[in-house]
């Protein structure tokens, strides 16, 4: 049986803390929608899609920019909010803190300095565009897990158990996929190669798939609105990005495996999304026609 108790024990209804937290969650949801719409229309200009267009500002050091945009919000802000403003330091709350930090210690400190990037520079606008959402969602999630009273036996709850399992599975998928990508490129090389092995035999972006799985597990385990809006924002970035990367691979490499999907094994690719959009458009057209018929009659 799913436990709903934590969602009623974090903030007293009607308090400033309550309205501030859920107001920011609402903003976080809107930001996720805007992010999906903009990135679905055109890929952000970094990595495979980086251009010489300076509309995103001057170029800055790639590794340092990555560290600033991830480590400052994900480690330092998250820790400050959790320990300084949080009122709950029970085992479950501390476990959630360690889960979050396990991701950001790697993502913000280790990953930027061991990966072999195609370019040593990235637009400053991209770095700031990552920093701001990370500040928002790190604050929200730290605020939640530092305040929520999960009780003594939440570790038995199916949401917690399944969520932690998804998080751990996604964590290792993400790390191993990044490791394989790193091994593909020699030092001081900007050349791209077709990755093989592991989930790369099924999808083009297992690193994105793994991180999405992580945050799905996080949202499920914490059973929080903050976790859900963070999952939505992450997905709003990874889904169109995976589509664009998949299309980039198929255009650049004539022998790129045709059986690979973009993001989700056996399911998500550009054809799937196109068919889904076509179905939606056809349904909309039929509804408009029916409305016209009703008006005429």
PDB file of C-alpha atoms in Angstrom:
ATOM      1  CA  UNK A   1       0.000   0.000   0.000  1.00  0.00           C
ATOM      2  CA  UNK A   2       1.363   3.413  -0.961  1.00  0.00           C
ATOM      3  CA  UNK A   3       2.114   5.766   1.910  1.00  0.00           C
ATOM      4  CA  UNK A   4       0.835   9.316   1.470  1.00  0.00           C
ATOM      5  CA  UNK A   5       1.790  10.495   4.938  1.00  0.00           C
ATOM      6  CA  UNK A   6       4.996  12.343   3.960  1.00  0.00           C
ATOM      7  CA  UNK A   7       3.133  14.704   1.636  1.00  0.00           C
ATOM      8  CA  UNK A   8       0.983  15.898   4.549  1.00  0.00           C
ATOM      9  CA  UNK A   9       3.807  16.286   7.052  1.00  0.00           C
ATOM     10  CA  UNK A  10       6.272  18.587   5.338  1.00  0.00           C
ATOM     11  CA  UNK A  11       4.689  22.042   5.593  1.00  0.00           C
ATOM     12  CA  UNK A  12       1.736  23.372   7.551  1.00  0.00           C
ATOM     13  CA  UNK A  13      -0.994  24.371   5.111  1.00  0.00           C
ATOM     14  CA  UNK A  14      -1.337  28.112   4.602  1.00  0.00           C
ATOM     15  CA  UNK A  15       2.052  29.060   6.042  1.00  0.00           C
ATOM     16  CA  UNK A  16       4.537  31.221   4.163  1.00  0.00           C
ATOM     17  CA  UNK A  17       6.805  28.196   3.802  1.00  0.00           C
ATOM     18  CA  UNK A  18       3.959  26.177   2.254  1.00  0.00           C
ATOM     19  CA  UNK A  19       3.077  28.817  -0.344  1.00  0.00           C
ATOM     20  CA  UNK A  20       6.715  29.617  -1.125  1.00  0.00           C
ATOM     21  CA  UNK A  21       7.591  25.963  -1.699  1.00  0.00           C
ATOM     22  CA  UNK A  22       4.610  25.089  -3.871  1.00  0.00           C
ATOM     23  CA  UNK A  23       4.738  28.433  -5.652  1.00  0.00           C
ATOM     24  CA  UNK A  24       8.308  27.650  -6.701  1.00  0.00           C
ATOM     25  CA  UNK A  25       7.207  24.123  -7.664  1.00  0.00           C
ATOM     26  CA  UNK A  26       4.583  25.665  -9.961  1.00  0.00           C
ATOM     27  CA  UNK A  27       7.258  27.887 -11.479  1.00  0.00           C
ATOM     28  CA  UNK A  28       9.456  24.808 -11.867  1.00  0.00           C
ATOM     29  CA  UNK A  29       6.683  23.048 -13.766  1.00  0.00           C
ATOM     30  CA  UNK A  30       6.228  26.016 -16.119  1.00  0.00           C
ATOM     31  CA  UNK A  31       9.984  26.163 -16.667  1.00  0.00           C
ATOM     32  CA  UNK A  32       9.952  22.485 -17.653  1.00  0.00           C
ATOM     33  CA  UNK A  33       7.214  23.143 -20.230  1.00  0.00           C
ATOM     34  CA  UNK A  34       9.082  26.147 -21.676  1.00  0.00           C
ATOM     35  CA  UNK A  35      12.302  24.137 -21.796  1.00  0.00           C
ATOM     36  CA  UNK A  36      10.681  21.305 -23.705  1.00  0.00           C
ATOM     37  CA  UNK A  37       9.062  23.640 -26.237  1.00  0.00           C
ATOM     38  CA  UNK A  38      12.289  25.570 -26.929  1.00  0.00           C
ATOM     39  CA  UNK A  39      14.568  22.532 -27.079  1.00  0.00           C
ATOM     40  CA  UNK A  40      12.108  20.567 -29.202  1.00  0.00           C
ATOM     41  CA  UNK A  41      12.160  23.438 -31.703  1.00  0.00           C
ATOM     42  CA  UNK A  42      15.947  23.775 -31.873  1.00  0.00           C
ATOM     43  CA  UNK A  43      18.815  21.989 -30.088  1.00  0.00           C
ATOM     44  CA  UNK A  44      20.851  24.009 -27.600  1.00  0.00           C
ATOM     45  CA  UNK A  45      24.221  24.891 -29.210  1.00  0.00           C
ATOM     46  CA  UNK A  46      26.668  22.753 -27.246  1.00  0.00           C
ATOM     47  CA  UNK A  47      28.351  19.404 -27.825  1.00  0.00           C
ATOM     48  CA  UNK A  48      27.390  17.888 -31.175  1.00  0.00           C
ATOM     49  CA  UNK A  49      25.213  20.887 -31.946  1.00  0.00           C
ATOM     50  CA  UNK A  50      27.642  23.676 -31.066  1.00  0.00           C
ATOM     51  CA  UNK A  51      27.865  26.385 -33.732  1.00  0.00           C
ATOM     52  CA  UNK A  52      29.934  29.490 -34.413  1.00  0.00           C
ATOM     53  CA  UNK A  53      26.869  31.640 -33.718  1.00  0.00           C
ATOM     54  CA  UNK A  54      27.579  33.823 -30.668  1.00  0.00           C
ATOM     55  CA  UNK A  55      23.936  34.486 -29.780  1.00  0.00           C
ATOM     56  CA  UNK A  56      24.488  32.514 -26.542  1.00  0.00           C
ATOM     57  CA  UNK A  57      27.365  34.767 -25.533  1.00  0.00           C
ATOM     58  CA  UNK A  58      31.150  34.402 -25.515  1.00  0.00           C
ATOM     59  CA  UNK A  59      32.849  31.046 -25.085  1.00  0.00           C
ATOM     60  CA  UNK A  60      34.122  30.039 -21.647  1.00  0.00           C
ATOM     61  CA  UNK A  61      36.136  27.123 -20.273  1.00  0.00           C
ATOM     62  CA  UNK A  62      34.003  23.992 -20.738  1.00  0.00           C
ATOM     63  CA  UNK A  63      35.145  22.076 -17.650  1.00  0.00           C
ATOM     64  CA  UNK A  64      34.978  25.046 -15.302  1.00  0.00           C
ATOM     65  CA  UNK A  65      31.556  26.083 -16.633  1.00  0.00           C
ATOM     66  CA  UNK A  66      30.233  22.571 -16.111  1.00  0.00           C
ATOM     67  CA  UNK A  67      31.569  22.502 -12.546  1.00  0.00           C
ATOM     68  CA  UNK A  68      30.046  25.880 -11.686  1.00  0.00           C
ATOM     69  CA  UNK A  69      26.614  25.081 -13.149  1.00  0.00           C
ATOM     70  CA  UNK A  70      26.335  21.684 -11.410  1.00  0.00           C
ATOM     71  CA  UNK A  71      28.491  21.671  -8.277  1.00  0.00           C
ATOM     72  CA  UNK A  72      27.442  25.025  -6.811  1.00  0.00           C
ATOM     73  CA  UNK A  73      23.687  24.262  -6.848  1.00  0.00           C
ATOM     74  CA  UNK A  74      23.825  20.473  -6.509  1.00  0.00           C
ATOM     75  CA  UNK A  75      26.382  20.278  -3.705  1.00  0.00           C
ATOM     76  CA  UNK A  76      26.821  23.594  -1.905  1.00  0.00           C
ATOM     77  CA  UNK A  77      23.325  25.103  -2.141  1.00  0.00           C
ATOM     78  CA  UNK A  78      21.676  21.735  -1.547  1.00  0.00           C
ATOM     79  CA  UNK A  79      23.811  21.107   1.557  1.00  0.00           C
ATOM     80  CA  UNK A  80      23.239  24.630   2.886  1.00  0.00           C
ATOM     81  CA  UNK A  81      19.457  24.382   2.592  1.00  0.00           C
ATOM     82  CA  UNK A  82      19.309  20.852   3.975  1.00  0.00           C
ATOM     83  CA  UNK A  83      21.544  21.363   7.017  1.00  0.00           C
ATOM     84  CA  UNK A  84      20.928  25.034   7.829  1.00  0.00           C
ATOM     85  CA  UNK A  85      17.202  25.357   7.135  1.00  0.00           C
ATOM     86  CA  UNK A  86      16.051  21.747   7.329  1.00  0.00           C
ATOM     87  CA  UNK A  87      14.441  20.560  10.548  1.00  0.00           C
ATOM     88  CA  UNK A  88      14.492  16.809   9.889  1.00  0.00           C
ATOM     89  CA  UNK A  89      17.702  14.789  10.059  1.00  0.00           C
ATOM     90  CA  UNK A  90      16.235  11.304  10.397  1.00  0.00           C
ATOM     91  CA  UNK A  91      17.752   8.279   8.657  1.00  0.00           C
ATOM     92  CA  UNK A  92      15.472   8.549   5.609  1.00  0.00           C
ATOM     93  CA  UNK A  93      16.168  12.258   5.150  1.00  0.00           C
ATOM     94  CA  UNK A  94      19.919  11.677   5.411  1.00  0.00           C
ATOM     95  CA  UNK A  95      19.725   8.814   2.935  1.00  0.00           C
ATOM     96  CA  UNK A  96      17.995  11.078   0.421  1.00  0.00           C
ATOM     97  CA  UNK A  97      20.695  13.686   1.013  1.00  0.00           C
ATOM     98  CA  UNK A  98      23.400  11.099   0.271  1.00  0.00           C
ATOM     99  CA  UNK A  99      21.575   9.924  -2.874  1.00  0.00           C
ATOM    100  CA  UNK A 100      21.426  13.453  -4.258  1.00  0.00           C
ATOM    101  CA  UNK A 101      25.061  14.154  -3.389  1.00  0.00           C
ATOM    102  CA  UNK A 102      26.240  10.879  -4.924  1.00  0.00           C
ATOM    103  CA  UNK A 103      24.933  12.168  -8.242  1.00  0.00           C
ATOM    104  CA  UNK A 104      26.249  15.722  -8.006  1.00  0.00           C
ATOM    105  CA  UNK A 105      29.665  14.908  -6.581  1.00  0.00           C
ATOM    106  CA  UNK A 106      30.231  12.954  -9.761  1.00  0.00           C
ATOM    107  CA  UNK A 107      28.305  15.242 -12.115  1.00  0.00           C
ATOM    108  CA  UNK A 108      29.771  18.488 -10.800  1.00  0.00           C
ATOM    109  CA  UNK A 109      33.277  17.558  -9.620  1.00  0.00           C
ATOM    110  CA  UNK A 110      34.480  14.358 -11.316  1.00  0.00           C
ATOM    111  CA  UNK A 111      32.640  14.172 -14.649  1.00  0.00           C
ATOM    112  CA  UNK A 112      33.693  17.571 -16.096  1.00  0.00           C
ATOM    113  CA  UNK A 113      37.373  16.878 -15.482  1.00  0.00           C
ATOM    114  CA  UNK A 114      37.614  13.325 -16.817  1.00  0.00           C
ATOM    115  CA  UNK A 115      35.383  13.556 -19.909  1.00  0.00           C
ATOM    116  CA  UNK A 116      37.009  14.199 -23.279  1.00  0.00           C
ATOM    117  CA  UNK A 117      34.938  16.964 -24.802  1.00  0.00           C
ATOM    118  CA  UNK A 118      34.837  17.728 -28.514  1.00  0.00           C
ATOM    119  CA  UNK A 119      35.468  21.397 -27.717  1.00  0.00           C
ATOM    120  CA  UNK A 120      37.325  22.981 -24.773  1.00  0.00           C
ATOM    121  CA  UNK A 121      34.904  25.935 -24.809  1.00  0.00           C
ATOM    122  CA  UNK A 122      31.156  26.356 -24.423  1.00  0.00           C
ATOM    123  CA  UNK A 123      28.883  29.431 -24.708  1.00  0.00           C
ATOM    124  CA  UNK A 124      28.440  31.257 -21.401  1.00  0.00           C
ATOM    125  CA  UNK A 125      24.675  31.350 -22.032  1.00  0.00           C
ATOM    126  CA  UNK A 126      24.567  27.554 -21.967  1.00  0.00           C
ATOM    127  CA  UNK A 127      26.368  27.502 -18.621  1.00  0.00           C
ATOM    128  CA  UNK A 128      24.022  30.112 -17.133  1.00  0.00           C
ATOM    129  CA  UNK A 129      21.051  28.310 -18.668  1.00  0.00           C
ATOM    130  CA  UNK A 130      22.062  25.215 -16.715  1.00  0.00           C
ATOM    131  CA  UNK A 131      22.986  27.085 -13.524  1.00  0.00           C
ATOM    132  CA  UNK A 132      19.627  28.785 -12.960  1.00  0.00           C
ATOM    133  CA  UNK A 133      17.411  25.666 -13.186  1.00  0.00           C
ATOM    134  CA  UNK A 134      19.890  23.728 -11.060  1.00  0.00           C
ATOM    135  CA  UNK A 135      19.666  26.430  -8.383  1.00  0.00           C
ATOM    136  CA  UNK A 136      15.870  26.277  -8.426  1.00  0.00           C
ATOM    137  CA  UNK A 137      15.429  22.507  -8.371  1.00  0.00           C
ATOM    138  CA  UNK A 138      18.286  21.895  -5.934  1.00  0.00           C
ATOM    139  CA  UNK A 139      16.704  24.365  -3.523  1.00  0.00           C
ATOM    140  CA  UNK A 140      13.252  22.788  -3.869  1.00  0.00           C
ATOM    141  CA  UNK A 141      14.442  19.235  -3.325  1.00  0.00           C
ATOM    142  CA  UNK A 142      16.688  20.158  -0.403  1.00  0.00           C
ATOM    143  CA  UNK A 143      13.819  22.135   1.123  1.00  0.00           C
ATOM    144  CA  UNK A 144      11.554  19.098   0.818  1.00  0.00           C
ATOM    145  CA  UNK A 145      13.834  16.379   2.166  1.00  0.00           C
ATOM    146  CA  UNK A 146      15.041  18.685   4.939  1.00  0.00           C
ATOM    147  CA  UNK A 147      11.466  19.250   6.125  1.00  0.00           C
ATOM    148  CA  UNK A 148       9.449  16.108   5.325  1.00  0.00           C
ATOM    149  CA  UNK A 149       8.651  13.770   8.207  1.00  0.00           C
ATOM    150  CA  UNK A 150       8.794  10.311   6.645  1.00  0.00           C
ATOM    151  CA  UNK A 151       8.351   8.480   9.917  1.00  0.00           C
ATOM    152  CA  UNK A 152      10.265   5.513  11.285  1.00  0.00           C
ATOM    153  CA  UNK A 153       9.090   2.858   8.837  1.00  0.00           C
ATOM    154  CA  UNK A 154       9.079   4.613   5.490  1.00  0.00           C
ATOM    155  CA  UNK A 155      11.928   2.356   4.351  1.00  0.00           C
ATOM    156  CA  UNK A 156       9.302  -0.421   4.105  1.00  0.00           C
ATOM    157  CA  UNK A 157       7.075   1.579   1.775  1.00  0.00           C
ATOM    158  CA  UNK A 158       6.945   0.255  -1.835  1.00  0.00           C
ATOM    159  CA  UNK A 159       7.492   3.789  -3.164  1.00  0.00           C
ATOM    160  CA  UNK A 160      10.735   4.065  -1.242  1.00  0.00           C
ATOM    161  CA  UNK A 161      11.990   0.585  -2.122  1.00  0.00           C
ATOM    162  CA  UNK A 162      11.182   0.797  -5.843  1.00  0.00           C
ATOM    163  CA  UNK A 163      12.356   4.398  -6.060  1.00  0.00           C
ATOM    164  CA  UNK A 164      15.765   3.623  -4.582  1.00  0.00           C
ATOM    165  CA  UNK A 165      16.111   0.631  -6.916  1.00  0.00           C
ATOM    166  CA  UNK A 166      15.347   2.778  -9.970  1.00  0.00           C
ATOM    167  CA  UNK A 167      17.730   5.475  -8.743  1.00  0.00           C
ATOM    168  CA  UNK A 168      20.621   3.045  -8.241  1.00  0.00           C
ATOM    169  CA  UNK A 169      20.000   1.334 -11.595  1.00  0.00           C
ATOM    170  CA  UNK A 170      19.882   4.691 -13.389  1.00  0.00           C
ATOM    171  CA  UNK A 171      23.000   5.866 -11.568  1.00  0.00           C
ATOM    172  CA  UNK A 172      25.096   2.961 -12.815  1.00  0.00           C
ATOM    173  CA  UNK A 173      23.640   3.075 -16.340  1.00  0.00           C
ATOM    174  CA  UNK A 174      24.502   6.771 -16.568  1.00  0.00           C
ATOM    175  CA  UNK A 175      28.028   6.347 -15.213  1.00  0.00           C
ATOM    176  CA  UNK A 176      28.900   3.359 -17.372  1.00  0.00           C
ATOM    177  CA  UNK A 177      27.512   4.972 -20.530  1.00  0.00           C
ATOM    178  CA  UNK A 178      29.615   8.080 -19.856  1.00  0.00           C
ATOM    179  CA  UNK A 179      32.664   5.863 -19.302  1.00  0.00           C
ATOM    180  CA  UNK A 180      32.169   4.184 -22.689  1.00  0.00           C
ATOM    181  CA  UNK A 181      31.809   7.578 -24.378  1.00  0.00           C
ATOM    182  CA  UNK A 182      35.023   8.754 -22.735  1.00  0.00           C
ATOM    183  CA  UNK A 183      36.910   5.687 -23.959  1.00  0.00           C
ATOM    184  CA  UNK A 184      35.840   6.365 -27.548  1.00  0.00           C
ATOM    185  CA  UNK A 185      37.794   9.586 -27.870  1.00  0.00           C
ATOM    186  CA  UNK A 186      41.557   9.844 -27.579  1.00  0.00           C
ATOM    187  CA  UNK A 187      43.203  12.674 -25.674  1.00  0.00           C
ATOM    188  CA  UNK A 188      43.089  16.043 -27.491  1.00  0.00           C
ATOM    189  CA  UNK A 189      40.744  14.664 -30.139  1.00  0.00           C
ATOM    190  CA  UNK A 190      37.518  16.295 -31.279  1.00  0.00           C
ATOM    191  CA  UNK A 191      36.491  13.442 -33.565  1.00  0.00           C
ATOM    192  CA  UNK A 192      33.189  11.613 -33.050  1.00  0.00           C
ATOM    193  CA  UNK A 193      32.721   7.848 -33.240  1.00  0.00           C
ATOM    194  CA  UNK A 194      29.789   5.444 -33.220  1.00  0.00           C
ATOM    195  CA  UNK A 195      29.510   3.987 -29.700  1.00  0.00           C
ATOM    196  CA  UNK A 196      28.916   0.244 -29.330  1.00  0.00           C
ATOM    197  CA  UNK A 197      28.255  -2.140 -26.473  1.00  0.00           C
ATOM    198  CA  UNK A 198      26.043  -2.053 -23.401  1.00  0.00           C
ATOM    199  CA  UNK A 199      22.788  -0.113 -24.007  1.00  0.00           C
ATOM    200  CA  UNK A 200      24.379   1.671 -26.961  1.00  0.00           C
ATOM    201  CA  UNK A 201      23.338  -1.375 -28.998  1.00  0.00           C
ATOM    202  CA  UNK A 202      19.705  -0.437 -28.305  1.00  0.00           C
ATOM    203  CA  UNK A 203      19.626   3.347 -27.952  1.00  0.00           C
ATOM    204  CA  UNK A 204      21.722   6.345 -28.954  1.00  0.00           C
ATOM    205  CA  UNK A 205      21.722   8.049 -25.540  1.00  0.00           C
ATOM    206  CA  UNK A 206      21.889   5.567 -22.628  1.00  0.00           C
ATOM    207  CA  UNK A 207      23.566   8.266 -20.528  1.00  0.00           C
ATOM    208  CA  UNK A 208      20.371  10.342 -20.757  1.00  0.00           C
ATOM    209  CA  UNK A 209      18.201   7.275 -20.229  1.00  0.00           C
ATOM    210  CA  UNK A 210      20.140   6.393 -17.073  1.00  0.00           C
ATOM    211  CA  UNK A 211      19.814   9.875 -15.608  1.00  0.00           C
ATOM    212  CA  UNK A 212      16.090  10.000 -16.383  1.00  0.00           C
ATOM    213  CA  UNK A 213      15.749   6.673 -14.578  1.00  0.00           C
ATOM    214  CA  UNK A 214      17.635   8.147 -11.618  1.00  0.00           C
ATOM    215  CA  UNK A 215      15.268  11.081 -11.281  1.00  0.00           C
ATOM    216  CA  UNK A 216      12.213   8.906 -11.803  1.00  0.00           C
ATOM    217  CA  UNK A 217      13.438   6.835  -8.873  1.00  0.00           C
ATOM    218  CA  UNK A 218      14.091   9.997  -6.873  1.00  0.00           C
ATOM    219  CA  UNK A 219      10.578  11.343  -7.476  1.00  0.00           C
ATOM    220  CA  UNK A 220       9.077   7.974  -6.539  1.00  0.00           C
ATOM    221  CA  UNK A 221      11.210   7.458  -3.423  1.00  0.00           C
ATOM    222  CA  UNK A 222      10.792  10.987  -2.046  1.00  0.00           C
ATOM    223  CA  UNK A 223       7.088  11.017  -3.052  1.00  0.00           C
ATOM    224  CA  UNK A 224       7.278  14.763  -3.533  1.00  0.00           C
ATOM    225  CA  UNK A 225       6.109  17.485  -5.898  1.00  0.00           C
ATOM    226  CA  UNK A 226       9.667  18.850  -5.878  1.00  0.00           C
ATOM    227  CA  UNK A 227      10.932  15.496  -7.130  1.00  0.00           C
ATOM    228  CA  UNK A 228       8.282  15.353  -9.851  1.00  0.00           C
ATOM    229  CA  UNK A 229       8.983  18.827 -11.257  1.00  0.00           C
ATOM    230  CA  UNK A 230      12.703  18.036 -11.301  1.00  0.00           C
ATOM    231  CA  UNK A 231      11.962  14.811 -13.201  1.00  0.00           C
ATOM    232  CA  UNK A 232       9.807  16.776 -15.656  1.00  0.00           C
ATOM    233  CA  UNK A 233      12.512  19.373 -16.251  1.00  0.00           C
ATOM    234  CA  UNK A 234      15.190  16.705 -16.739  1.00  0.00           C
ATOM    235  CA  UNK A 235      12.941  14.849 -19.183  1.00  0.00           C
ATOM    236  CA  UNK A 236      12.161  18.105 -20.996  1.00  0.00           C
ATOM    237  CA  UNK A 237      15.889  18.405 -21.650  1.00  0.00           C
ATOM    238  CA  UNK A 238      16.782  14.773 -22.351  1.00  0.00           C
ATOM    239  CA  UNK A 239      13.887  13.806 -24.647  1.00  0.00           C
ATOM    240  CA  UNK A 240      14.435  16.428 -27.384  1.00  0.00           C
ATOM    241  CA  UNK A 241      18.207  16.273 -26.906  1.00  0.00           C
ATOM    242  CA  UNK A 242      18.216  12.505 -27.433  1.00  0.00           C
ATOM    243  CA  UNK A 243      16.097  12.940 -30.555  1.00  0.00           C
ATOM    244  CA  UNK A 244      18.512  15.542 -31.947  1.00  0.00           C
ATOM    245  CA  UNK A 245      21.577  13.438 -31.099  1.00  0.00           C
ATOM    246  CA  UNK A 246      19.986  10.384 -32.718  1.00  0.00           C
ATOM    247  CA  UNK A 247      19.275  12.319 -35.907  1.00  0.00           C
ATOM    248  CA  UNK A 248      22.806  13.742 -35.850  1.00  0.00           C
ATOM    249  CA  UNK A 249      24.306  10.237 -35.650  1.00  0.00           C
ATOM    250  CA  UNK A 250      22.153   8.900 -38.493  1.00  0.00           C
ATOM    251  CA  UNK A 251      23.124  11.809 -40.755  1.00  0.00           C
ATOM    252  CA  UNK A 252      26.839  11.770 -39.932  1.00  0.00           C
ATOM    253  CA  UNK A 253      27.403   8.003 -40.107  1.00  0.00           C
ATOM    254  CA  UNK A 254      25.979   6.142 -43.104  1.00  0.00           C
ATOM    255  CA  UNK A 255      26.452   2.795 -41.348  1.00  0.00           C
ATOM    256  CA  UNK A 256      24.755   3.871 -38.114  1.00  0.00           C
ATOM    257  CA  UNK A 257      22.696   0.920 -36.769  1.00  0.00           C
ATOM    258  CA  UNK A 258      19.103   1.325 -37.922  1.00  0.00           C
ATOM    259  CA  UNK A 259      17.632  -0.702 -35.066  1.00  0.00           C
ATOM    260  CA  UNK A 260      18.682   1.818 -32.405  1.00  0.00           C
ATOM    261  CA  UNK A 261      16.107   4.048 -30.797  1.00  0.00           C
ATOM    262  CA  UNK A 262      16.843   7.525 -29.504  1.00  0.00           C
ATOM    263  CA  UNK A 263      16.274   7.287 -25.761  1.00  0.00           C
ATOM    264  CA  UNK A 264      14.074   4.426 -24.543  1.00  0.00           C
ATOM    265  CA  UNK A 265      14.925   0.854 -25.624  1.00  0.00           C
ATOM    266  CA  UNK A 266      12.483  -0.545 -28.213  1.00  0.00           C
ATOM    267  CA  UNK A 267      10.270   2.532 -27.966  1.00  0.00           C
ATOM    268  CA  UNK A 268      11.404   6.122 -28.364  1.00  0.00           C
ATOM    269  CA  UNK A 269      12.778   7.390 -31.648  1.00  0.00           C
ATOM    270  CA  UNK A 270      12.031  10.198 -34.072  1.00  0.00           C
ATOM    271  CA  UNK A 271       9.584   8.064 -36.066  1.00  0.00           C
ATOM    272  CA  UNK A 272       7.652   7.263 -32.891  1.00  0.00           C
ATOM    273  CA  UNK A 273       7.338  10.947 -31.999  1.00  0.00           C
ATOM    274  CA  UNK A 274       6.354  11.887 -35.554  1.00  0.00           C
ATOM    275  CA  UNK A 275       3.638   9.241 -35.586  1.00  0.00           C
ATOM    276  CA  UNK A 276       2.421  10.426 -32.187  1.00  0.00           C
ATOM    277  CA  UNK A 277       2.241  14.026 -33.397  1.00  0.00           C
ATOM    278  CA  UNK A 278       0.432  12.960 -36.577  1.00  0.00           C
ATOM    279  CA  UNK A 279      -2.149  11.061 -34.542  1.00  0.00           C
ATOM    280  CA  UNK A 280      -2.656  14.113 -32.313  1.00  0.00           C
ATOM    281  CA  UNK A 281      -3.059  16.393 -35.338  1.00  0.00           C
ATOM    282  CA  UNK A 282      -5.536  14.017 -36.993  1.00  0.00           C
ATOM    283  CA  UNK A 283      -7.602  13.812 -33.809  1.00  0.00           C
ATOM    284  CA  UNK A 284      -7.594  17.610 -33.557  1.00  0.00           C
ATOM    285  CA  UNK A 285      -8.672  17.953 -37.197  1.00  0.00           C
ATOM    286  CA  UNK A 286     -11.539  15.496 -36.684  1.00  0.00           C
ATOM    287  CA  UNK A 287     -12.678  17.400 -33.583  1.00  0.00           C
ATOM    288  CA  UNK A 288     -12.654  20.676 -35.547  1.00  0.00           C
ATOM    289  CA  UNK A 289     -14.652  19.065 -38.370  1.00  0.00           C
ATOM    290  CA  UNK A 290     -17.192  17.691 -35.895  1.00  0.00           C
ATOM    291  CA  UNK A 291     -17.537  21.115 -34.290  1.00  0.00           C
ATOM    292  CA  UNK A 292     -18.136  22.680 -37.726  1.00  0.00           C
ATOM    293  CA  UNK A 293     -20.752  20.039 -38.528  1.00  0.00           C
ATOM    294  CA  UNK A 294     -22.493  20.656 -35.202  1.00  0.00           C
ATOM    295  CA  UNK A 295     -22.490  24.396 -35.900  1.00  0.00           C
ATOM    296  CA  UNK A 296     -23.972  23.921 -39.379  1.00  0.00           C
ATOM    297  CA  UNK A 297     -26.698  21.661 -38.058  1.00  0.00           C
TER     298      UNK A 297
END
